[in-house]
Coordinates of N, CA, C and O in Angstrom, one line a residue:
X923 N 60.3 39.8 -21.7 CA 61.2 38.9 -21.1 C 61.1 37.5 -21.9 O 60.1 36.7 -21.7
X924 N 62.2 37.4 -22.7 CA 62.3 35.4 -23.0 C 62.0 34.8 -22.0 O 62.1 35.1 -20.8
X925 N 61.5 33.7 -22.6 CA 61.2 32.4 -21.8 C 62.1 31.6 -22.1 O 62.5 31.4 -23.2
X926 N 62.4 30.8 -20.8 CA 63.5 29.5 -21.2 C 63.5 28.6 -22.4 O 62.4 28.2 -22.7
X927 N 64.5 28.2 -23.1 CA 63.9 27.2 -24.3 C 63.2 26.1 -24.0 O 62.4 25.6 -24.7
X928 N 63.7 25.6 -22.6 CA 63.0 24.1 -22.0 C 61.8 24.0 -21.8 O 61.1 23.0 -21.7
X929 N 61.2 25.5 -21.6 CA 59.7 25.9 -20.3 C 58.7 25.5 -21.5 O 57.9 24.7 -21.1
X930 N 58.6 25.7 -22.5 CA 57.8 24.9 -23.5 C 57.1 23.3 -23.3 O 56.0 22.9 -23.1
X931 N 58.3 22.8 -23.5 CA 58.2 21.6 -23.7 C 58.3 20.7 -22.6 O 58.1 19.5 -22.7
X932 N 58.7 21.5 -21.4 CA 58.6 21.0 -19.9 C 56.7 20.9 -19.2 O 56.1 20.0 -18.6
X933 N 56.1 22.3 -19.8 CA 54.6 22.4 -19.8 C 53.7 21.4 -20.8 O 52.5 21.3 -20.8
X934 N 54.6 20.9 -21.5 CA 53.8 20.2 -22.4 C 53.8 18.8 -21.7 O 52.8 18.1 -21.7
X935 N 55.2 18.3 -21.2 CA 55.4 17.1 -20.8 C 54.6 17.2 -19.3 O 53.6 16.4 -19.4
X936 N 54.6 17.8 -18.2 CA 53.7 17.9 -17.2 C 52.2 17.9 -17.6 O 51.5 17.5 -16.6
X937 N 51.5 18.3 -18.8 CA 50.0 18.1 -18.8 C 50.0 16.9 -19.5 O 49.0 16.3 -19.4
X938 N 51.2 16.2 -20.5 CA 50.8 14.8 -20.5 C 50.6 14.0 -19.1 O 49.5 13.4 -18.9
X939 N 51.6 14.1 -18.4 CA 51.9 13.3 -17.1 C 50.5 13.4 -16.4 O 50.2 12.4 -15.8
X940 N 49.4 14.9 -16.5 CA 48.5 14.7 -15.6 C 47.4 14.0 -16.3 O 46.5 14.2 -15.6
X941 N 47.1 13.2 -17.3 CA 46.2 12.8 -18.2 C 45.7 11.8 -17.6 O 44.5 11.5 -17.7
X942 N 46.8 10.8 -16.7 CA 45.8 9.4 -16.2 C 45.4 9.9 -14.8 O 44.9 9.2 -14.0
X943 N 45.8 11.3 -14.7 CA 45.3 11.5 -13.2 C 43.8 12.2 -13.4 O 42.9 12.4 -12.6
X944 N 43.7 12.4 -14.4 CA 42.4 13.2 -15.0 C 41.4 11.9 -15.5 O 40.2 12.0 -15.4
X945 N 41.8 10.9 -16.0 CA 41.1 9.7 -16.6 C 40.8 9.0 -15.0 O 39.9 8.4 -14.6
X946 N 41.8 9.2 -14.6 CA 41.1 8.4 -13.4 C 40.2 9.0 -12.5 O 39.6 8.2 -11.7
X947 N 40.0 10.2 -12.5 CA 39.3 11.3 -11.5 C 38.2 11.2 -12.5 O 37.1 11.4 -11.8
X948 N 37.8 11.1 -13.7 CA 36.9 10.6 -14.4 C 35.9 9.6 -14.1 O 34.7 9.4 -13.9
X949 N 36.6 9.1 -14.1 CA 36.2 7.3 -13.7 C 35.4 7.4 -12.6 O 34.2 7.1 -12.6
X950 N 36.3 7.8 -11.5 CA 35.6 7.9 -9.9 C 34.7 8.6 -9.6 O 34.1 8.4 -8.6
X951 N 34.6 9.4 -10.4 CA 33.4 11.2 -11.0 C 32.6 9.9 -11.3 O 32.1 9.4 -10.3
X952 N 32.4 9.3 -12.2 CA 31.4 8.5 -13.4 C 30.9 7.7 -12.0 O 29.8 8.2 -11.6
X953 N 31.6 6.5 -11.0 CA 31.2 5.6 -10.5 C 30.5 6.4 -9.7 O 29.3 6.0 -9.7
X954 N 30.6 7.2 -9.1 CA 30.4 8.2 -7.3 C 29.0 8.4 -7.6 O 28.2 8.2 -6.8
X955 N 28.7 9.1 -8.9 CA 28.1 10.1 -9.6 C 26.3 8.7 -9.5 O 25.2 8.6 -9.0
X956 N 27.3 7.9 -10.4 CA 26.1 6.8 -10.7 C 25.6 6.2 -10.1 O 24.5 5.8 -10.4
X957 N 26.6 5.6 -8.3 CA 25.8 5.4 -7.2 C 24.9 6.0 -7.0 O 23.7 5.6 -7.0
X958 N 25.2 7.2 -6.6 CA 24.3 8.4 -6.2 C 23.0 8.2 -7.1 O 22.1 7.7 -6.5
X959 N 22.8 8.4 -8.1 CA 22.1 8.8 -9.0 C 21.1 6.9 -8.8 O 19.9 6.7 -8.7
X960 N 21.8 6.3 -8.9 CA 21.3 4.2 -8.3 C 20.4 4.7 -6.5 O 19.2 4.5 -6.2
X961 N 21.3 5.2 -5.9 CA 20.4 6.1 -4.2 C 19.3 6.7 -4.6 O 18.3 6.0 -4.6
X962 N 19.2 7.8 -5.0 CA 18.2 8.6 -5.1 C 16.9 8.0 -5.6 O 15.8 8.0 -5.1
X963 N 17.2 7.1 -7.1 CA 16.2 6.2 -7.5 C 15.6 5.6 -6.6 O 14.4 5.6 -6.4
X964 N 16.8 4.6 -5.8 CA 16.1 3.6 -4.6 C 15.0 4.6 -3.7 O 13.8 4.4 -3.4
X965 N 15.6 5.5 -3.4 CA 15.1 6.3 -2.0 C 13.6 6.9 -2.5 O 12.5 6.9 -1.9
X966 N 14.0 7.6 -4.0 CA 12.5 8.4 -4.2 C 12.6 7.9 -5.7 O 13.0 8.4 -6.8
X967 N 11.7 6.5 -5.5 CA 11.0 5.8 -6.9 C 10.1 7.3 -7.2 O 9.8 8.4 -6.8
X968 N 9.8 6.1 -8.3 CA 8.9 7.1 -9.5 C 7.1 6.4 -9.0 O 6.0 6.9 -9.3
X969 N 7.2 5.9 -8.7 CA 5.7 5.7 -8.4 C 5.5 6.3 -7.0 O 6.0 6.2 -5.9
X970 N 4.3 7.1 -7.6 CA 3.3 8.0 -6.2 C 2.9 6.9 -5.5 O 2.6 5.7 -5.8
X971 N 2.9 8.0 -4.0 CA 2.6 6.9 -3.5 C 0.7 6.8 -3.0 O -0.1 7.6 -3.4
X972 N 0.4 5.9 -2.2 CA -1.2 5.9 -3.0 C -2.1 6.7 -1.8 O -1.7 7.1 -0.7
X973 N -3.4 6.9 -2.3 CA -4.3 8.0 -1.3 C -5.6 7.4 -1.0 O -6.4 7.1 -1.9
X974 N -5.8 7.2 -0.2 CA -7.3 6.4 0.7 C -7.8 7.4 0.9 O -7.5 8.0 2.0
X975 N -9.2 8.1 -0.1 CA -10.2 8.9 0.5 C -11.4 8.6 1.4 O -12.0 7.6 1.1
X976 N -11.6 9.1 2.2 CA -12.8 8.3 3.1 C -14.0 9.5 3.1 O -14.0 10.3 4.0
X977 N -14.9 9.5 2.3 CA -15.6 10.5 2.6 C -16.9 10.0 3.3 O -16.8 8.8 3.5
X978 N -17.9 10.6 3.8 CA -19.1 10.4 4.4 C -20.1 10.2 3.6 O -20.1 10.4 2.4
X979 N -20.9 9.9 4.1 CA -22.0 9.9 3.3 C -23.5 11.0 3.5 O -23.2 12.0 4.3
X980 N -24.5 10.9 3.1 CA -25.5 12.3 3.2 C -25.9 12.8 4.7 O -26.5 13.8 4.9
X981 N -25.6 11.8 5.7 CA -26.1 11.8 7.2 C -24.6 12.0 8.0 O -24.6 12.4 9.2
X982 N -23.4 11.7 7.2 CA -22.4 12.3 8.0 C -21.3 10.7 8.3 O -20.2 10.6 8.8
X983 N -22.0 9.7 7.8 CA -21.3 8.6 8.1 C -20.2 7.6 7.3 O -20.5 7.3 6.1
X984 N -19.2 7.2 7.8 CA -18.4 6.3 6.4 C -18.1 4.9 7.4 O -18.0 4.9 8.6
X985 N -18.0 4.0 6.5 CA -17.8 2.7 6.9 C -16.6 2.3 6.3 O -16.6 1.3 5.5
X986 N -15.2 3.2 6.7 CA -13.8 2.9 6.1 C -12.9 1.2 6.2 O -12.0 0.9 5.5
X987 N -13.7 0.4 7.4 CA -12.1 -0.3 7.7 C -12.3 -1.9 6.5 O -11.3 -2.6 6.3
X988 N -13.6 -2.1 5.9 CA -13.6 -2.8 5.4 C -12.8 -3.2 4.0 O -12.4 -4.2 3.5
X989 N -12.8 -1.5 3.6 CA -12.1 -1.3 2.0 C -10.4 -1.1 2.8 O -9.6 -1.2 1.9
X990 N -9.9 -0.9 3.8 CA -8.7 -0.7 4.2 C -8.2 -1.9 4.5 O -7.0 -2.2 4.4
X991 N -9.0 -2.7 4.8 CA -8.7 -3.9 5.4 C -8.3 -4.8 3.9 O -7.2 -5.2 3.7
X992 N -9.3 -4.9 3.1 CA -9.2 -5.5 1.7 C -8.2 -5.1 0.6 O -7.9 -5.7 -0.4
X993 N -8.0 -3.9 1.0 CA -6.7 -3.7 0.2 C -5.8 -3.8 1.0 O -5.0 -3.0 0.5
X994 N -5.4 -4.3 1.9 CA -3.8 -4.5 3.0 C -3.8 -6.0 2.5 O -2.8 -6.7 2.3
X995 N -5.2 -6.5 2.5 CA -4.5 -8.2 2.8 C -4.8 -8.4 0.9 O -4.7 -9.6 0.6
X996 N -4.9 -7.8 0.3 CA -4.8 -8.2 -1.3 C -3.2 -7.5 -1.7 O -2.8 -7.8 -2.8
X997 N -2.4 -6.8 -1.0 CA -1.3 -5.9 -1.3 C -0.7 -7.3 -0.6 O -0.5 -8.1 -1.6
X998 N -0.5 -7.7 0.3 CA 0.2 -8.4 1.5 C -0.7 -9.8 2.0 O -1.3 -10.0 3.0
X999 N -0.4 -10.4 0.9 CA -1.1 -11.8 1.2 C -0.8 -12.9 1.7 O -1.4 -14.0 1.4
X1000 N 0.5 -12.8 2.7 CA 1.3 -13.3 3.3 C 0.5 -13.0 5.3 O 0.7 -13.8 6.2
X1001 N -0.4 -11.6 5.3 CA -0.7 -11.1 6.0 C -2.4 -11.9 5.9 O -3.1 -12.2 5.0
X1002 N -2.5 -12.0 7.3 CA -3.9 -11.9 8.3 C -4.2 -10.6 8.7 O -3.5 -10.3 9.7
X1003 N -5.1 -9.5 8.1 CA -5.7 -8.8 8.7 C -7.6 -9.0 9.3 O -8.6 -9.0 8.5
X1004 N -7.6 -9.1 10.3 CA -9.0 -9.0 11.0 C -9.4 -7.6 12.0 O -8.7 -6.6 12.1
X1005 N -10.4 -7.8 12.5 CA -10.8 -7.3 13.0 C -11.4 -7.9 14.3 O -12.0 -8.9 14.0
X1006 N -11.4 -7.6 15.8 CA -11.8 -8.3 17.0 C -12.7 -7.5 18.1 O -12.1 -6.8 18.9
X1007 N -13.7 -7.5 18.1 CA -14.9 -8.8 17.6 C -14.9 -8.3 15.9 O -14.7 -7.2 15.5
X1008 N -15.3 -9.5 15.2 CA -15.6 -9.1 14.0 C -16.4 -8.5 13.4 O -16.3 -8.2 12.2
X1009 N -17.4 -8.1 14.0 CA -18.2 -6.9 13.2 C -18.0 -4.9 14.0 O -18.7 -3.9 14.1
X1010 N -16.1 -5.2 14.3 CA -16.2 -4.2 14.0 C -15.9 -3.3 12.9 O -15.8 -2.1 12.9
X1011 N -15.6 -4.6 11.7 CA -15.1 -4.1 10.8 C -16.5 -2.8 10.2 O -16.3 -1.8 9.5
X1012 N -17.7 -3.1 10.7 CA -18.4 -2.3 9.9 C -18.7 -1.0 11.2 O -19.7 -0.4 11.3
X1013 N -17.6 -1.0 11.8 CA -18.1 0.0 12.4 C -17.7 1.6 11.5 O -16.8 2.0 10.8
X1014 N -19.1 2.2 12.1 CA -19.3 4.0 11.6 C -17.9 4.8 12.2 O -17.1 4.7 13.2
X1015 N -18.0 5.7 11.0 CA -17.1 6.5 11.3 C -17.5 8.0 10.8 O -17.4 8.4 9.7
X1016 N -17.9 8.6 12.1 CA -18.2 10.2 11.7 C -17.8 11.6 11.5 O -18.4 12.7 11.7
X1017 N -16.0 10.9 10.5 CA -15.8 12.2 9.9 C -15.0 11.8 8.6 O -14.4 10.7 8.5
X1018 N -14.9 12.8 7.5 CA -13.9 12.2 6.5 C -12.7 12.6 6.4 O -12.2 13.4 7.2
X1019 N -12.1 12.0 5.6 CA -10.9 12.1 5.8 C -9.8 11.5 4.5 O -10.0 10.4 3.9
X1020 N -9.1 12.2 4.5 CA -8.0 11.3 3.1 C -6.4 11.0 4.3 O -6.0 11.3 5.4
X1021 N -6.0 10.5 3.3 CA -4.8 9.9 3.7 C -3.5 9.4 2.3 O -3.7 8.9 1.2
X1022 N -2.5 9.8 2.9 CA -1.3 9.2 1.7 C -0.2 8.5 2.6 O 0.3 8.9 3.7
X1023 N -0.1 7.2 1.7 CA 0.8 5.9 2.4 C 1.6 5.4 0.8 O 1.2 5.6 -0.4
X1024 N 2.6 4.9 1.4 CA 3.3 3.9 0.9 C 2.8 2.4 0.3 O 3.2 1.6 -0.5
X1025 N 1.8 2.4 1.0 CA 1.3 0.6 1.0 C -0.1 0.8 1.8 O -0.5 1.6 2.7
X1026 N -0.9 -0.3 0.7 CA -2.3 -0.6 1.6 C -1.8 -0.3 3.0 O -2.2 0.7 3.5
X1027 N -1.0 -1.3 3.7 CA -0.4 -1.7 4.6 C -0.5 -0.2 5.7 O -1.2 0.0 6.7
X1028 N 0.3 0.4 5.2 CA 0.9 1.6 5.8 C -0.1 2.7 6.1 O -0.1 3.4 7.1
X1029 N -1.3 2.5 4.6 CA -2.6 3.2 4.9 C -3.3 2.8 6.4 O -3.5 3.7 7.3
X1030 N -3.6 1.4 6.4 CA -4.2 0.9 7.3 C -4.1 1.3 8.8 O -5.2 1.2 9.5
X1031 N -2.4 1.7 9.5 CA -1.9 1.9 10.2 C -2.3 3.1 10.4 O -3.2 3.5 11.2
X1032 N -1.7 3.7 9.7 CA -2.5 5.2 9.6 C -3.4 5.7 9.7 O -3.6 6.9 10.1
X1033 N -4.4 4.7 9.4 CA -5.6 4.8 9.6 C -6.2 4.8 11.4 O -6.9 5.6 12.1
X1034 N -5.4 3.6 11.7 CA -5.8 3.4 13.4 C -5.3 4.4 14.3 O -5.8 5.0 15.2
X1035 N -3.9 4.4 13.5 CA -3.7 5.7 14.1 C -4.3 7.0 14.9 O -4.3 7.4 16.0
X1036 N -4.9 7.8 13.2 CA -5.2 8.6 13.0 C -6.4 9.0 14.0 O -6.7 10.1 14.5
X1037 N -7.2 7.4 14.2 CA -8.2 6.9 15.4 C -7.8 6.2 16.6 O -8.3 5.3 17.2
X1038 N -7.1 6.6 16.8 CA -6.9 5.6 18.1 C -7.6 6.1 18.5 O -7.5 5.2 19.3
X1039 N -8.4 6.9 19.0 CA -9.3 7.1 20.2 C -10.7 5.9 20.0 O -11.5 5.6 20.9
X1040 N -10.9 5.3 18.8 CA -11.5 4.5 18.4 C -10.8 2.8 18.5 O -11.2 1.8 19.1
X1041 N -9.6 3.0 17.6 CA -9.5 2.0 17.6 C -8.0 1.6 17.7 O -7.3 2.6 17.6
X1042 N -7.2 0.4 18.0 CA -6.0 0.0 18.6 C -5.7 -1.3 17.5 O -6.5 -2.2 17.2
X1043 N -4.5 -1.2 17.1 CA -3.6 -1.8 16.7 C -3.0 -3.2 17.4 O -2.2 -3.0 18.3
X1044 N -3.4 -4.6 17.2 CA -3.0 -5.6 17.7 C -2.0 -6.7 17.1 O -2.3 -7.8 16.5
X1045 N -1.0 -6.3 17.4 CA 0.1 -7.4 16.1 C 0.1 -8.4 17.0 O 0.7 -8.6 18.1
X1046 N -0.9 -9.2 16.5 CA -0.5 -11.0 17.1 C 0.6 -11.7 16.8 O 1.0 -12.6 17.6
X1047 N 1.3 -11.4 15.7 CA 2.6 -12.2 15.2 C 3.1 -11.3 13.9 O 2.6 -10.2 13.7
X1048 N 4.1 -11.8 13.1 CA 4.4 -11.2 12.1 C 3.4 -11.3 11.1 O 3.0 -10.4 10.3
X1049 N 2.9 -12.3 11.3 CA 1.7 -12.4 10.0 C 0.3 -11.9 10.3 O -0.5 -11.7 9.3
X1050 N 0.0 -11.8 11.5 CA -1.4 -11.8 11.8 C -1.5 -10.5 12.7 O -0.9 -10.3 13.7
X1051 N -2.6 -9.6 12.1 CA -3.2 -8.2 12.6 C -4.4 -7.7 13.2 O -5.2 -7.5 12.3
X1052 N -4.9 -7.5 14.7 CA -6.0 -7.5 14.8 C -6.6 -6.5 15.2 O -6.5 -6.4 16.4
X1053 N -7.5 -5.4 14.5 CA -8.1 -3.8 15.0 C -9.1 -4.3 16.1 O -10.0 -5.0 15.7
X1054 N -8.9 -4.0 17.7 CA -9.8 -3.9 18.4 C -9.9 -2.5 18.7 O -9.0 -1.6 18.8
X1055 N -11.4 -2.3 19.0 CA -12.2 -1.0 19.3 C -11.3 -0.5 21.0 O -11.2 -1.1 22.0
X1056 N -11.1 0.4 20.8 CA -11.0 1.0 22.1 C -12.3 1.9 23.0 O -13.0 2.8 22.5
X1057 N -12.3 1.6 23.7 CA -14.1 1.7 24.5 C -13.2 2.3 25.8 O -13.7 2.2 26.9
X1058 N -11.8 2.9 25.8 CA -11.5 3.4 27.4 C -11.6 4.8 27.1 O -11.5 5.6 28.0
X1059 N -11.7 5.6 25.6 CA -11.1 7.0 25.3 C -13.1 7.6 25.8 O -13.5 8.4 26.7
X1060 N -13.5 7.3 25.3 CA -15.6 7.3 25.5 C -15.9 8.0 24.1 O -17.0 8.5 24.0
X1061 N -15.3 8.1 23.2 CA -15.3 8.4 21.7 C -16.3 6.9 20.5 O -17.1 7.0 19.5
X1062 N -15.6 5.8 21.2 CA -16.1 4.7 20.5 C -17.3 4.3 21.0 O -17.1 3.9 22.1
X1063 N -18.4 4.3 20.7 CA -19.3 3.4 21.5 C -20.3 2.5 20.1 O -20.6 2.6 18.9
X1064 N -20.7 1.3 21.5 CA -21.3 -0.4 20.7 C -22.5 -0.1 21.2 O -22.8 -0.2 22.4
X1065 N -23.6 0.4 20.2 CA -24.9 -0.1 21.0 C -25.9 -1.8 19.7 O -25.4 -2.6 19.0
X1066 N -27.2 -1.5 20.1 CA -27.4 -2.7 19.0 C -27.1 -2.6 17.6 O -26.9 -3.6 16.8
X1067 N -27.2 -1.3 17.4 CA -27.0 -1.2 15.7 C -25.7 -1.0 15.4 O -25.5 -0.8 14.2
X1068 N -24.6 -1.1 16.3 CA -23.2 -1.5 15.5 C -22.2 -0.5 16.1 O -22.6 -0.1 17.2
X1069 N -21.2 -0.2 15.8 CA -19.9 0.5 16.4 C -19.8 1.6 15.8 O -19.8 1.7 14.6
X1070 N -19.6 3.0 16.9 CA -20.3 4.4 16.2 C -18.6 5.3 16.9 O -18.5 5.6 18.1
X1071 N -17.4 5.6 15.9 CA -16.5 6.5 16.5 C -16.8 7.5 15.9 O -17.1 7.8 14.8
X1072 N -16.6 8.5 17.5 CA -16.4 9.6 17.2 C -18.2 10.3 16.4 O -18.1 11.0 15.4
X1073 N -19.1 10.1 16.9 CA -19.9 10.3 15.9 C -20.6 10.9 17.6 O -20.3 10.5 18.7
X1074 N -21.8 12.2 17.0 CA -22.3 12.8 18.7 C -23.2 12.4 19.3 O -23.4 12.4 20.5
X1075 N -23.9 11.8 18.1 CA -25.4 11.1 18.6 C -25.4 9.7 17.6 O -25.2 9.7 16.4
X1076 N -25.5 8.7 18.2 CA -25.0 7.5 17.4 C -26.4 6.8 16.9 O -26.7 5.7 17.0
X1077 N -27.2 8.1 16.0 CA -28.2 7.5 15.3 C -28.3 8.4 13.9 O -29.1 8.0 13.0

């Protein structure tokens, strides 16, 4: 069967006509594409994020909150982090443990967390952070030689 003499040149003039509809679906492909692609970066940077090992030492003991504490307030030095009373920063801790965070910061949290039967998170203000011992769980205990969580016999 012939084809019309027009149908030629009628198909040719319709895929001109669709060319700025294709340059522009280009465009909005390219912009859409490159947000996306600007998101994903934001959401999942290229830097890992960091790991706080806490191991024990030859009797079973670690003294974590000091190195947690000093890397939160060297990350975030806008921040007061302490500890209340202050020597519980050296209190024992008798088990090990790793951890992955976003930020000293985030470690830290994590960290009380992970203890709260030990220890409690005190936001004094935006700026100022204070770990007191929790003594209500019977996990934490203070005798003269210092602050013992979670540990069976605190010698």
């Amino acid at each position: 069967m012939p084809e019309p003499a027009g149908s030629k040149s009628s198909f040719i003039v319709e895929m001109i006509k669709s060319i700025p509809g294709d340059i522009r679906g280009a465009v909005v492909g390219a912009i859409v594409g490159g947000g996306i692609t600007m998101f994903v970066t934001y959401v999942a940077p290229d830097e890992a994020p960091s790991t706080y090992t806490i191991p024990v030492n030859v009797n079973g003991y670690a003294v974590p909150l000091p190195g947690l504490l000093r890397n939160a307030a060297r990350e975030e030095t806008s921040m007061n982090y302490r500890t209340d009373p202050e020597d519980l920063a050296k209190a024992w801790v008798c088990e090990a443990t790793s951890m992955t965070g976003e930020s000293a910061h985030q470690l830290l949290v994590q960290y009380v967390d992970l203890y709260k039967d030990c220890f409690s998170l005190d936001e004094k203000s935006k700026t100022e952070i204070a770990i007191r011992p929790n003594t209500q769980s019977g996990v934490m205990r203070h005798d003269a030689r210092g602050w013992f969580c979670k540990c069976n016999s605190a010698g």
